Amino acid sequence: MKDQDPREVSASRRAFLRGIPVLTAAAVALPAPALATHGKHHWAMLVDVRKCIGCQACTVACIQENAVPEGSFRTVVSTYSVKLTDADHPATQPAGTYMLPRLCNHCAEPPCIPVCPVGATFKREDGIVAVDGERCVGCAYCVQACPYDARFINHATNKADKCTFCAHRVDAGLLPACVETCVGGARIFGDLNDPQGELRRRLDAAKAEVKVLKPEQGTEPRVFYIGLDERFQGKVEGQGTLWQPRKAHG
Amino acid sequence: MTPDIVETVNVAREVAWLPWAVQYFFLIGLSYGAYLVSLPGLVFRRCGWEGISRLALLAALVCGLTAPVALLADLHQPGRFWHFYAYFTPSSWMSWGAFFIPVYLTGLILYAWLAFRPALARHAEDGGRLAGLARGLAYGGHESRKALVAAALLAFIGAALVALYTGVEVMLVRARPLWHTPMLPVQFFVTAVAGGLGLALVFNRYLPDGGDPAATRRMAIALALTQCAALLVGAVWLVLGMSGMSPVHAQALAEVAPSANWKVSAVWAAVATVVTLAIALKRPGSGLLIGLLALHSAWMMRWTIFIGGQEVPKTGAGYYSYQLPLGPEGLMGIVGTAGLWIFLFVVLTTLLPLERIGKSGATGA
Ligand code: SF4
Ligand code: SF4
């Protein structure tokens, strides 16, 4: 990250870099990183659904970055064909496409944590919900408890697996792979505690429009959405996908 | 009619609690159910129950010893089971369960040992198969009523805790509306007791004389009562769901109502229960048939709840379709536990043949 010139990176990345306390020559020149509340980070993501083009670049980048085994996904862009009413598009086309990037919500009240019988799932100080792979017994109770189908048992490691916000990258001052690669600039990652950061500013600006998935579950997701259609906020009512990833194991 | 929304790309999550888990919940349920059936004859000394209660105790033991193996196999990291004891996590019912199971099994094994000791000694005296081992295990073959009652009490505490945790652990999963109803632990319990009675009836039928007809009838009545309870619980569930009186039940119903598979399962379960009830009342002598029917219902209920429940996507549209894999993740889980069960049954009944266990008043325990 030290080698990167902030001028060359996307808006979201530039904003992110400002929040990193790693002082580099370039960073020192930027406006002082105003890290609020005790200087602690609280990582979160904002997904601007209107900007997602459904290219699945994030899906692929995540698989590559995190060696996710075939048939499993830490993030995916759920894609739906939605019938258009006449009022939307009078007699032009019968259906439109709706894209919804999904990942672990790094909930503030994550139901996946208290159920873990060995305390392997935990929340880091910076808000990232993580799995201690050394401790996990692969009981899959957390998989059941997550209301978002964000978790799965990794068949290569036989442990619980899910999006980590690319904690290894974030700790090194990098953006999560999906954010880095997002073609439409739909994924904005940053520090909720940084009032100057792009994430905070965008959240504050869009206030009323900001939604989360399944708010009624009380999980308080830390992945926020702009442009989230109510019909997709919970379990989607419609015809299920026929495509199933080929199983990578016996 | 084309639906308004068609999902074109999404992830299909696989079931994460495998058929091993179904086997665990089935066997541990049968075990505590059968344990309860052992009490009238062995602890409360109710007249006419001795033989059947001893058979039930054997059933509780065989199932109780098999169940933890299925549970272990359902872990994707079975070698790490000791983590349950090294990292106790009070917020997790599964963590508590890891402590409840040994309490139950310790009580159950002691109780069974104390109950079968005299019979083991007699088996050794008569020069039965594995007489030497039987003599060693009998360890004098004394009857000790106080110790037996104490062990049965320990087993009772364990059984109650196991029944509680197996139900609550699943009920607490709010992310799955089908599981998240206060009725679920009750349904588990009722079908477990019915299954325990069923297995004891099956054992009873295989006694050389086909079992004591009076005992069979008594068991049939008990089984009929469990079927009435099952129907009642099912009806309450449905009414709560359909009337909208209880939002959690309404949600559970809404989740499965559109699925044809689920309708078939529901009708199947209701019909099986009514048929068991009818036969138990009309032909109480048909112990084998109603026993097998009760076992089948207990298993089907768990399969439907666990595997069927995991076929409902939490966010995606429609349903996932589960196909039973043939390997260790699927069929092997069922065949493996069945094999272990049969092995234990054969070993135990070689040491102590069924007819010796089932003989009324054989030990005066
Ligand atoms: S989205 Fe699921 S896995 Fe992620 S923190 Fe929330 S409950 Fe846990
Ligand atoms: S699978 Fe691992 S992380 Fe999940 S509940 Fe079990 S032990 Fe905890």
XYZ file of C-alpha atoms and ligand atoms in Angstrom:
631
model
C 0.000 0.000 0.000
C 2.920 2.223 0.687
C 3.769 2.285 -2.959
C 0.348 3.330 -4.087
C -0.305 6.827 -5.163
C -3.644 7.854 -3.710
C -4.378 9.934 -6.762
C -4.545 6.841 -8.878
C -7.022 4.892 -6.850
C -10.783 5.008 -6.764
C -12.702 7.376 -4.582
C -13.570 4.719 -2.114
C -10.019 3.532 -1.851
C -8.673 7.014 -1.426
C -11.082 7.611 1.401
C -10.087 4.355 2.962
C -6.423 5.100 2.876
C -6.980 8.276 4.818
C -8.320 6.261 7.695
C -5.282 4.057 7.982
C -3.018 5.135 10.784
C 0.014 3.698 9.068
C 1.952 6.820 8.372
C 3.615 6.974 5.053
C 5.093 9.912 3.264
C 2.013 10.127 1.084
C -0.406 9.725 3.937
C 1.195 12.431 5.997
C 0.508 14.854 3.191
C -3.203 14.001 3.252
C -5.607 15.783 5.575
C -5.079 14.526 9.125
C -6.816 11.169 9.501
C -9.626 12.148 11.779
C -10.173 8.846 13.507
C -12.914 9.463 15.957
C -13.818 7.692 19.171
C -10.683 6.504 20.823
C -8.939 6.155 17.517
C -10.545 2.735 17.071
C -11.713 1.523 13.711
C -15.083 0.026 13.080
C -15.050 -1.445 9.629
C -18.205 -1.532 7.578
C -19.376 -1.631 3.991
C -21.881 0.276 1.956
C -23.227 -1.345 -1.167
C -24.762 0.999 -3.681
C -27.007 -1.453 -5.479
C -27.736 1.093 -8.219
C -24.128 0.929 -9.309
C -23.757 -2.836 -9.372
C -23.628 -4.169 -12.914
C -23.752 -7.829 -11.890
C -20.392 -8.686 -13.409
C -19.405 -10.963 -10.485
C -15.868 -9.566 -10.525
C -16.111 -9.366 -6.723
C -17.247 -12.997 -6.529
C -14.218 -14.118 -8.510
C -11.774 -11.802 -6.749
C -12.924 -13.143 -3.382
C -12.520 -16.745 -4.463
C -9.005 -16.049 -5.659
C -7.969 -13.964 -2.691
C -9.312 -16.363 -0.099
C -8.855 -19.715 -1.863
C -12.548 -20.454 -1.525
C -13.146 -24.028 -2.697
C -15.164 -24.745 -5.795
C -18.884 -24.609 -5.210
C -18.622 -22.347 -2.153
C -18.859 -18.567 -1.995
C -18.065 -15.944 0.595
C -19.722 -13.304 -1.508
C -21.949 -13.531 -4.532
C -24.086 -11.150 -6.499
C -27.565 -12.611 -6.392
C -29.229 -11.799 -9.664
C -32.937 -11.680 -10.314
C -35.083 -11.226 -13.324
C -37.933 -8.942 -12.297
C -41.131 -8.496 -14.251
C -41.695 -4.867 -15.120
C -45.055 -3.331 -14.702
C -46.417 -1.291 -17.563
C -46.002 1.866 -15.578
C -42.257 1.253 -15.289
C -41.562 0.707 -18.941
C -44.666 0.940 -21.044
C -44.552 -1.905 -23.549
C -40.806 -1.768 -24.025
C -39.517 -4.879 -22.293
C -41.079 -7.527 -20.117
C -38.409 -7.804 -17.401
C -35.457 -6.061 -15.844
C -32.505 -7.374 -13.889
C -31.899 -6.745 -10.214
C -28.512 -7.350 -8.652
C -27.827 -7.770 -4.970
C -24.281 -8.317 -3.716
C -24.374 -10.496 -0.607
C -21.701 -11.173 1.986
C -21.335 -11.547 5.740
C -22.903 -8.486 7.336
C -20.431 -8.387 10.232
C -23.482 -7.821 12.380
C -23.232 -5.722 15.518
C -25.488 -8.290 17.209
C -24.379 -11.422 15.408
C -26.465 -14.504 16.194
C -23.611 -16.675 14.927
C -21.426 -15.860 17.932
C -23.341 -16.915 21.058
C -24.239 -20.316 19.587
C -20.651 -21.386 18.932
C -19.992 -24.107 21.508
C -16.260 -23.516 21.718
C -16.044 -19.747 21.350
C -14.389 -20.056 17.956
C -16.513 -17.340 16.387
C -15.832 -13.908 17.769
C -16.013 -10.216 17.013
C -12.778 -8.334 16.730
C -12.378 -4.918 18.295
C -12.664 -3.397 14.854
C -16.067 -4.968 14.250
C -14.972 -7.795 11.995
C -16.691 -11.090 12.836
C -14.078 -13.814 12.534
C -13.629 -17.561 13.022
C -10.667 -18.948 14.929
C -9.753 -21.819 12.641
C -7.601 -23.429 15.297
C -10.530 -23.770 17.614
C -13.505 -24.420 15.313
C -14.858 -27.969 15.600
C -16.934 -27.700 12.441
C -20.241 -28.259 14.233
C -21.995 -25.840 11.851
C -24.211 -24.399 14.553
C -23.145 -20.924 13.405
C -24.092 -21.857 9.832
C -27.606 -22.550 11.060
C -27.788 -19.423 13.199
C -26.781 -16.879 10.551
C -29.992 -15.439 9.083
C -28.244 -14.520 5.842
C -26.854 -17.859 4.650
C -23.482 -16.107 4.848
C -21.667 -19.081 6.372
C -20.787 -22.514 5.103
C -18.534 -25.410 5.981
C -15.394 -25.197 3.886
C -14.777 -28.660 2.481
C -11.074 -28.088 2.163
C -10.577 -27.084 5.801
C -13.695 -28.666 7.370
C -14.238 -25.502 9.355
C -16.799 -22.736 9.337
C -16.039 -20.219 6.634
C -17.396 -16.864 5.579
C -16.418 -13.387 4.452
C -13.810 -11.815 6.734
C -13.889 -8.370 5.100
C -10.470 -9.647 3.954
C -9.142 -8.989 7.461
C -5.646 -9.990 6.381
C -5.676 -7.274 3.740
C -7.354 -4.688 5.934
C -4.766 -5.297 8.657
C -2.090 -4.618 6.054
C -3.819 -1.397 5.031
C -5.438 -2.768 1.900
C -9.031 -2.850 0.800
C -11.029 -6.077 0.723
C -10.504 -7.827 -2.606
C -14.132 -7.379 -3.670
C -13.982 -3.621 -3.085
C -10.674 -3.323 -4.853
C -12.038 -5.055 -7.907
C -15.590 -3.699 -8.028
C -16.112 -2.458 -11.569
C -19.118 -0.301 -10.876
C -17.738 1.215 -7.678
C -20.724 -0.231 -5.892
C -18.856 -1.419 -2.801
C -17.538 1.213 -0.425
C -15.488 0.003 2.509
C -14.384 2.115 5.401
C -14.372 3.093 9.025
C -17.662 3.975 10.673
C -15.736 5.916 13.278
C -14.115 8.210 10.775
C -16.449 11.166 10.205
C -14.345 12.402 7.305
C -14.150 9.013 5.656
C -16.111 8.396 2.507
C -18.131 5.607 4.049
C -19.400 7.791 6.875
C -20.039 10.721 4.608
C -21.941 8.634 2.079
C -23.977 6.985 4.834
C -24.817 10.328 6.392
C -25.721 11.859 3.051
C -27.993 9.005 2.030
C -29.482 8.566 5.505
C -33.110 7.791 4.722
C -32.191 5.612 1.790
C -29.786 3.427 3.720
C -31.181 -0.012 4.454
C -29.931 -3.318 5.771
C -31.020 -6.876 5.062
C -33.604 -8.442 7.388
C -33.660 -5.592 9.901
C -36.369 -7.371 11.879
C -33.858 -10.006 12.967
C -32.197 -7.453 15.217
C -28.743 -8.358 13.980
C -27.775 -4.787 13.177
C -25.786 -5.502 10.045
C -22.708 -3.461 9.328
C -23.139 -3.921 5.612
C -25.474 -1.189 4.445
C -27.310 -0.852 1.166
C -28.479 2.045 -0.925
C -31.101 1.229 -3.509
C -32.252 -1.902 -1.737
C -35.680 -2.854 -3.051
C -37.961 -4.029 -0.233
C -38.816 -7.188 -2.115
C -35.219 -8.302 -1.704
C -34.651 -7.264 1.870
C -35.680 -10.585 3.379
C -36.232 -14.006 1.907
C -37.065 -13.343 -1.716
C -40.500 -14.473 -2.870
C -40.151 -15.849 -6.333
C -38.907 -18.745 -8.359
C -35.713 -20.261 -7.064
C -32.599 -20.527 -9.145
C -32.194 -23.713 -11.117
C -28.442 -23.464 -11.210
C -26.507 -25.153 -8.425
C -22.757 -25.049 -8.200
C -21.157 -28.383 -8.896
C -20.188 -30.068 -5.688
C -16.435 -30.049 -5.260
C -16.434 -32.991 -2.899
C -17.729 -36.533 -2.706
C -48.164 -17.805 -14.936
C -44.611 -16.541 -14.795
C -43.625 -15.341 -11.367
C -42.742 -11.688 -10.905
C -39.279 -12.544 -9.689
C -37.034 -15.293 -10.995
C -33.695 -15.872 -9.364
C -31.109 -16.381 -12.072
C -27.850 -16.440 -10.120
C -27.421 -17.332 -6.477
C -25.622 -19.680 -4.132
C -27.254 -22.921 -3.090
C -26.039 -23.658 0.421
C -25.561 -27.321 1.215
C -27.004 -28.878 4.326
C -24.472 -28.400 7.111
C -26.117 -30.656 9.674
C -25.821 -33.967 7.901
C -27.835 -37.180 8.158
C -25.500 -38.020 11.067
C -27.247 -35.266 13.006
C -30.647 -36.746 12.202
C -29.378 -40.076 13.504
C -28.075 -38.455 16.666
C -31.322 -36.692 17.478
C -33.253 -39.858 16.633
C -31.125 -42.187 18.755
C -30.711 -39.917 21.757
C -34.475 -39.339 21.657
C -35.187 -43.065 21.521
C -32.734 -43.534 24.356
C -34.306 -41.105 26.792
C -37.776 -42.180 25.660
C -36.960 -45.834 26.337
C -35.279 -44.878 29.608
C -38.589 -43.383 30.773
C -40.342 -46.639 29.841
C -37.846 -48.511 32.023
C -38.901 -46.631 35.138
C -42.337 -48.115 35.939
C -41.005 -51.657 36.161
C -37.523 -51.136 37.541
C -37.796 -48.123 39.820
C -41.487 -47.904 40.688
C -41.955 -51.702 40.614
C -45.299 -51.440 38.886
C -46.860 -54.828 38.558
C -46.668 -56.292 35.052
C -44.049 -53.823 33.798
C -40.865 -55.609 34.904
C -40.116 -57.469 31.712
C -40.989 -54.672 29.354
C -39.131 -52.133 31.466
C -35.965 -54.214 31.308
C -36.334 -54.470 27.536
C -36.778 -50.713 27.408
C -33.615 -50.270 29.455
C -31.718 -52.384 26.938
C -33.141 -50.174 24.164
C -32.090 -47.042 26.041
C -28.601 -48.429 26.465
C -28.033 -49.515 22.855
C -29.364 -46.210 21.491
C -27.599 -44.151 24.146
C -24.239 -45.708 23.331
C -24.677 -45.284 19.573
C -25.934 -41.688 19.626
C -22.719 -39.906 20.660
C -20.847 -41.600 17.827
C -23.318 -40.136 15.341
C -22.929 -36.758 16.989
C -19.176 -36.933 16.780
C -19.343 -37.917 13.133
C -21.511 -34.907 12.391
C -18.681 -32.626 13.469
C -16.536 -31.730 10.522
C -13.558 -31.855 12.904
C -14.342 -34.904 15.040
C -10.770 -35.098 16.359
C -11.329 -31.792 18.084
C -14.249 -32.938 20.233
C -12.151 -32.201 23.316
C -12.472 -28.506 22.477
C -16.000 -28.769 23.855
C -14.492 -29.445 27.259
C -11.502 -27.134 26.950
C -13.498 -24.091 25.797
C -16.808 -24.198 27.617
C -19.045 -21.424 26.247
C -22.050 -20.800 28.494
C -23.962 -18.842 25.852
C -24.239 -21.925 23.664
C -26.718 -24.700 24.372
C -24.578 -27.046 22.337
C -21.731 -26.357 24.732
C -23.952 -27.280 27.684
C -25.081 -30.364 25.799
C -21.512 -31.615 25.716
C -21.710 -31.787 29.515
C -25.260 -33.108 29.744
C -24.605 -36.133 27.538
C -21.948 -37.630 29.858
C -24.203 -37.055 32.875
C -26.969 -38.964 31.166
C -24.753 -41.752 29.890
C -22.985 -42.223 33.216
C -26.324 -42.507 34.977
C -27.734 -44.770 32.305
C -24.776 -47.163 32.211
C -24.694 -47.437 36.014
C -28.430 -47.930 36.161
C -28.346 -50.611 33.463
C -25.429 -52.339 35.114
C -27.145 -52.404 38.508
C -30.378 -53.587 36.951
C -28.786 -56.344 34.882
C -26.185 -57.555 37.373
C -28.266 -60.360 38.863
C -29.312 -61.553 35.418
C -25.701 -61.452 34.248
C -24.677 -63.595 37.204
C -27.411 -66.080 36.430
C -26.391 -66.138 32.789
C -22.839 -66.986 33.891
C -24.061 -69.673 36.300
C -26.133 -71.319 33.601
C -23.026 -71.442 31.428
C -24.450 -69.118 28.766
C -22.378 -67.630 25.982
C -19.469 -65.482 27.106
C -20.122 -66.750 30.614
C -16.693 -65.627 31.819
C -17.237 -62.067 30.709
C -20.760 -62.088 32.105
C -19.427 -63.279 35.464
C -16.812 -60.542 35.497
C -19.352 -57.890 34.632
C -21.857 -59.179 37.161
C -19.188 -58.639 39.795
C -20.910 -60.787 42.341
C -24.353 -60.213 40.883
C -25.764 -58.578 43.985
C -28.904 -56.582 43.917
C -28.570 -53.149 45.430
C -31.850 -51.366 45.322
C -30.595 -48.104 46.763
C -27.731 -47.832 44.317
C -30.098 -48.672 41.456
C -32.490 -45.923 42.425
C -29.619 -43.465 42.821
C -28.230 -44.339 39.391
C -31.703 -44.095 37.861
C -32.045 -40.667 39.435
C -28.758 -39.514 37.971
C -29.887 -40.850 34.589
C -33.181 -39.034 35.049
C -31.451 -35.726 35.616
C -29.262 -36.399 32.583
C -32.240 -37.459 30.456
C -34.188 -34.340 31.404
C -31.229 -32.137 30.551
C -30.637 -33.946 27.268
C -34.305 -33.689 26.301
C -34.216 -30.005 27.180
C -31.016 -29.110 25.383
C -31.713 -31.100 22.199
C -35.004 -29.261 21.854
C -33.916 -25.791 22.874
C -30.705 -25.863 20.845
C -32.740 -26.205 17.664
C -35.642 -24.047 18.772
C -33.346 -21.085 19.394
C -32.271 -20.839 15.762
C -34.295 -17.801 14.838
C -32.807 -17.771 11.358
C -34.898 -20.850 10.555
C -38.558 -20.062 11.264
C -39.478 -23.722 10.958
C -37.247 -24.547 13.925
C -37.920 -21.399 15.867
C -41.184 -22.353 17.550
C -41.674 -23.144 21.236
C -43.597 -26.210 20.080
C -40.539 -27.897 18.606
C -39.018 -29.276 21.844
C -42.449 -30.660 22.767
C -42.712 -32.370 19.380
C -39.257 -33.852 19.814
C -40.139 -35.099 23.268
C -43.484 -36.673 22.358
C -42.098 -38.491 19.328
C -39.073 -39.600 21.352
C -41.220 -41.215 24.020
C -43.358 -42.836 21.327
C -40.205 -44.126 19.649
C -38.886 -45.485 22.956
C -42.145 -47.332 23.522
C -42.000 -48.529 19.921
C -38.528 -49.989 20.246
C -39.422 -51.741 23.498
C -42.470 -53.199 21.726
C -40.297 -54.472 18.892
C -37.917 -56.139 21.369
C -40.885 -57.568 23.204
C -42.192 -59.110 20.013
C -38.924 -60.950 19.494
C -39.073 -62.744 22.821
C -39.426 -66.483 22.211
C -43.073 -66.481 23.277
C -43.852 -63.297 21.367
C -43.980 -61.257 24.544
C -46.411 -61.088 27.389
C -49.774 -60.121 25.845
C -50.775 -58.106 28.884
C -47.563 -56.092 28.699
C -48.039 -55.569 24.970
C -51.508 -54.216 25.551
C -50.313 -51.912 28.296
C -47.636 -50.563 25.998
C -50.148 -50.163 23.177
C -52.257 -47.958 25.403
C -49.235 -45.891 26.388
C -48.330 -45.545 22.726
C -51.880 -44.510 21.864
C -51.598 -41.753 24.453
C -48.390 -40.446 22.873
C -50.069 -40.424 19.479
C -52.966 -38.411 20.904
C -50.411 -35.986 22.332
C -48.622 -35.784 18.978
C -51.888 -35.030 17.176
C -52.795 -32.424 19.748
C -49.415 -30.699 19.498
C -49.613 -30.797 15.698
C -53.099 -29.325 15.762
C -52.076 -26.530 18.125
C -49.082 -25.765 15.876
C -51.333 -25.568 12.834
C -54.009 -23.462 14.510
C -51.428 -21.043 15.881
C -49.902 -20.773 12.433
C -53.071 -20.462 10.413
C -54.896 -18.079 12.711
C -51.912 -15.784 12.900
C -52.270 -15.754 16.695
C -48.609 -16.525 17.056
C -46.277 -14.760 14.619
C -43.491 -17.345 14.969
C -45.853 -20.170 14.056
C -47.336 -18.163 11.215
C -43.842 -17.555 9.880
C -42.940 -21.217 10.184
C -46.065 -22.197 8.303
C -45.571 -19.562 5.628
C -42.068 -20.851 5.035
C -43.136 -24.371 4.133
C -46.716 -23.942 2.965
C -45.890 -23.293 -0.716
C -43.847 -26.476 -1.054
C -45.468 -29.632 -2.412
C -42.852 -31.782 -0.665
C -43.785 -30.260 2.629
C -47.460 -30.874 2.101
C -46.719 -34.528 1.424
C -44.575 -34.739 4.575
C -47.243 -33.116 6.721
C -50.007 -35.362 5.422
C -47.747 -38.394 5.799
C -46.950 -37.550 9.409
C -50.592 -36.949 10.279
C -51.769 -40.142 8.583
C -49.020 -42.249 10.198
C -49.960 -40.905 13.617
C -53.668 -41.537 13.132
C -53.012 -45.054 11.796
C -50.728 -45.865 14.755
C -53.358 -44.565 17.138
C -56.152 -46.516 15.473
C -54.242 -49.799 15.420
C -53.013 -49.335 18.984
C -56.595 -48.918 20.141
C -58.289 -51.473 17.907
C -55.670 -54.212 17.938
C -53.499 -53.588 20.971
C -51.920 -56.996 20.485
C -50.167 -55.913 17.275
C -47.101 -54.705 19.110
C -44.629 -55.115 16.277
C -46.586 -53.100 13.742
C -47.339 -50.136 15.980
C -43.809 -50.288 17.371
C -42.322 -49.979 13.907
C -44.804 -47.264 12.971
C -43.823 -45.212 16.039
C -40.131 -45.632 15.250
C -40.736 -44.568 11.678
C -42.654 -41.462 12.765
C -39.923 -40.437 15.202
C -37.290 -40.738 12.488
C -39.346 -39.078 9.752
C -40.120 -36.138 12.000
C -36.426 -35.504 12.602
C -35.449 -36.015 8.990
C -38.113 -33.580 7.851
C -37.215 -30.967 10.434
C -33.453 -31.137 9.959
C -32.884 -31.956 6.311
C -36.125 -30.397 5.087
C -35.528 -27.341 7.246
C -32.124 -26.814 5.693
C -33.656 -26.939 2.229
C -35.296 -23.594 2.873
C -32.974 -20.779 1.766
C -32.689 -17.985 4.277
C -32.451 -15.222 1.716
C -32.769 -16.771 -1.732
C -36.001 -17.631 -3.523
C -37.622 -21.051 -3.678
C -36.072 -24.128 -2.079
C -32.753 -25.926 -2.281
C -33.098 -29.505 -3.368
C -31.295 -32.050 -1.237
C -30.120 -35.299 -2.705
C -28.763 -37.850 -0.297
C -25.105 -38.385 -1.176
C -23.946 -41.986 -0.950
C -20.699 -41.229 0.914
C -19.887 -40.341 4.524
C -21.796 -37.084 4.181
C -25.035 -38.880 3.467
C -26.147 -42.483 3.292
C -23.071 -43.711 5.139
C -24.220 -41.711 8.137
C -27.429 -43.684 8.267
C -25.925 -47.073 7.422
C -22.967 -46.486 9.755
C -25.060 -45.681 12.813
C -27.421 -48.546 12.017
C -24.420 -50.884 11.781
C -23.022 -49.718 15.081
C -26.432 -50.080 16.678
C -26.771 -53.648 15.462
C -23.255 -54.484 16.608
C -23.929 -53.199 20.120
C -27.266 -54.960 20.208
C -25.663 -58.259 19.231
C -22.878 -57.917 21.799
C -25.241 -56.995 24.612
C -27.771 -59.687 23.816
C -25.030 -62.271 23.549
C -23.946 -61.396 27.061
C -27.513 -61.261 28.171
C -30.034 -62.857 25.803
C -33.237 -60.997 25.150
C -35.399 -63.691 26.720
C -33.455 -63.461 29.960
C -33.892 -59.707 30.033
C -37.551 -59.852 29.123
C -38.503 -62.531 31.622
C -40.986 -61.080 34.081
C -39.767 -60.874 37.613
C -36.525 -62.613 36.708
C -34.454 -60.456 38.970
C -36.944 -59.021 41.345
C -35.275 -55.685 40.789
S -24.081 -12.071 8.509
Fe -24.244 -14.070 9.490
S -22.156 -14.779 9.692
Fe -22.049 -12.582 9.325
S -21.973 -11.680 11.378
Fe -24.118 -11.680 10.749
S -24.919 -13.592 11.583
Fe -22.688 -13.775 11.640
S -18.647 -24.456 13.049
Fe -16.877 -23.645 14.192
S -17.242 -21.452 14.365
Fe -19.183 -22.395 13.778
S -20.268 -22.775 15.729
Fe -19.158 -24.658 15.241
S -17.186 -24.454 16.269
Fe -18.091 -22.398 16.209
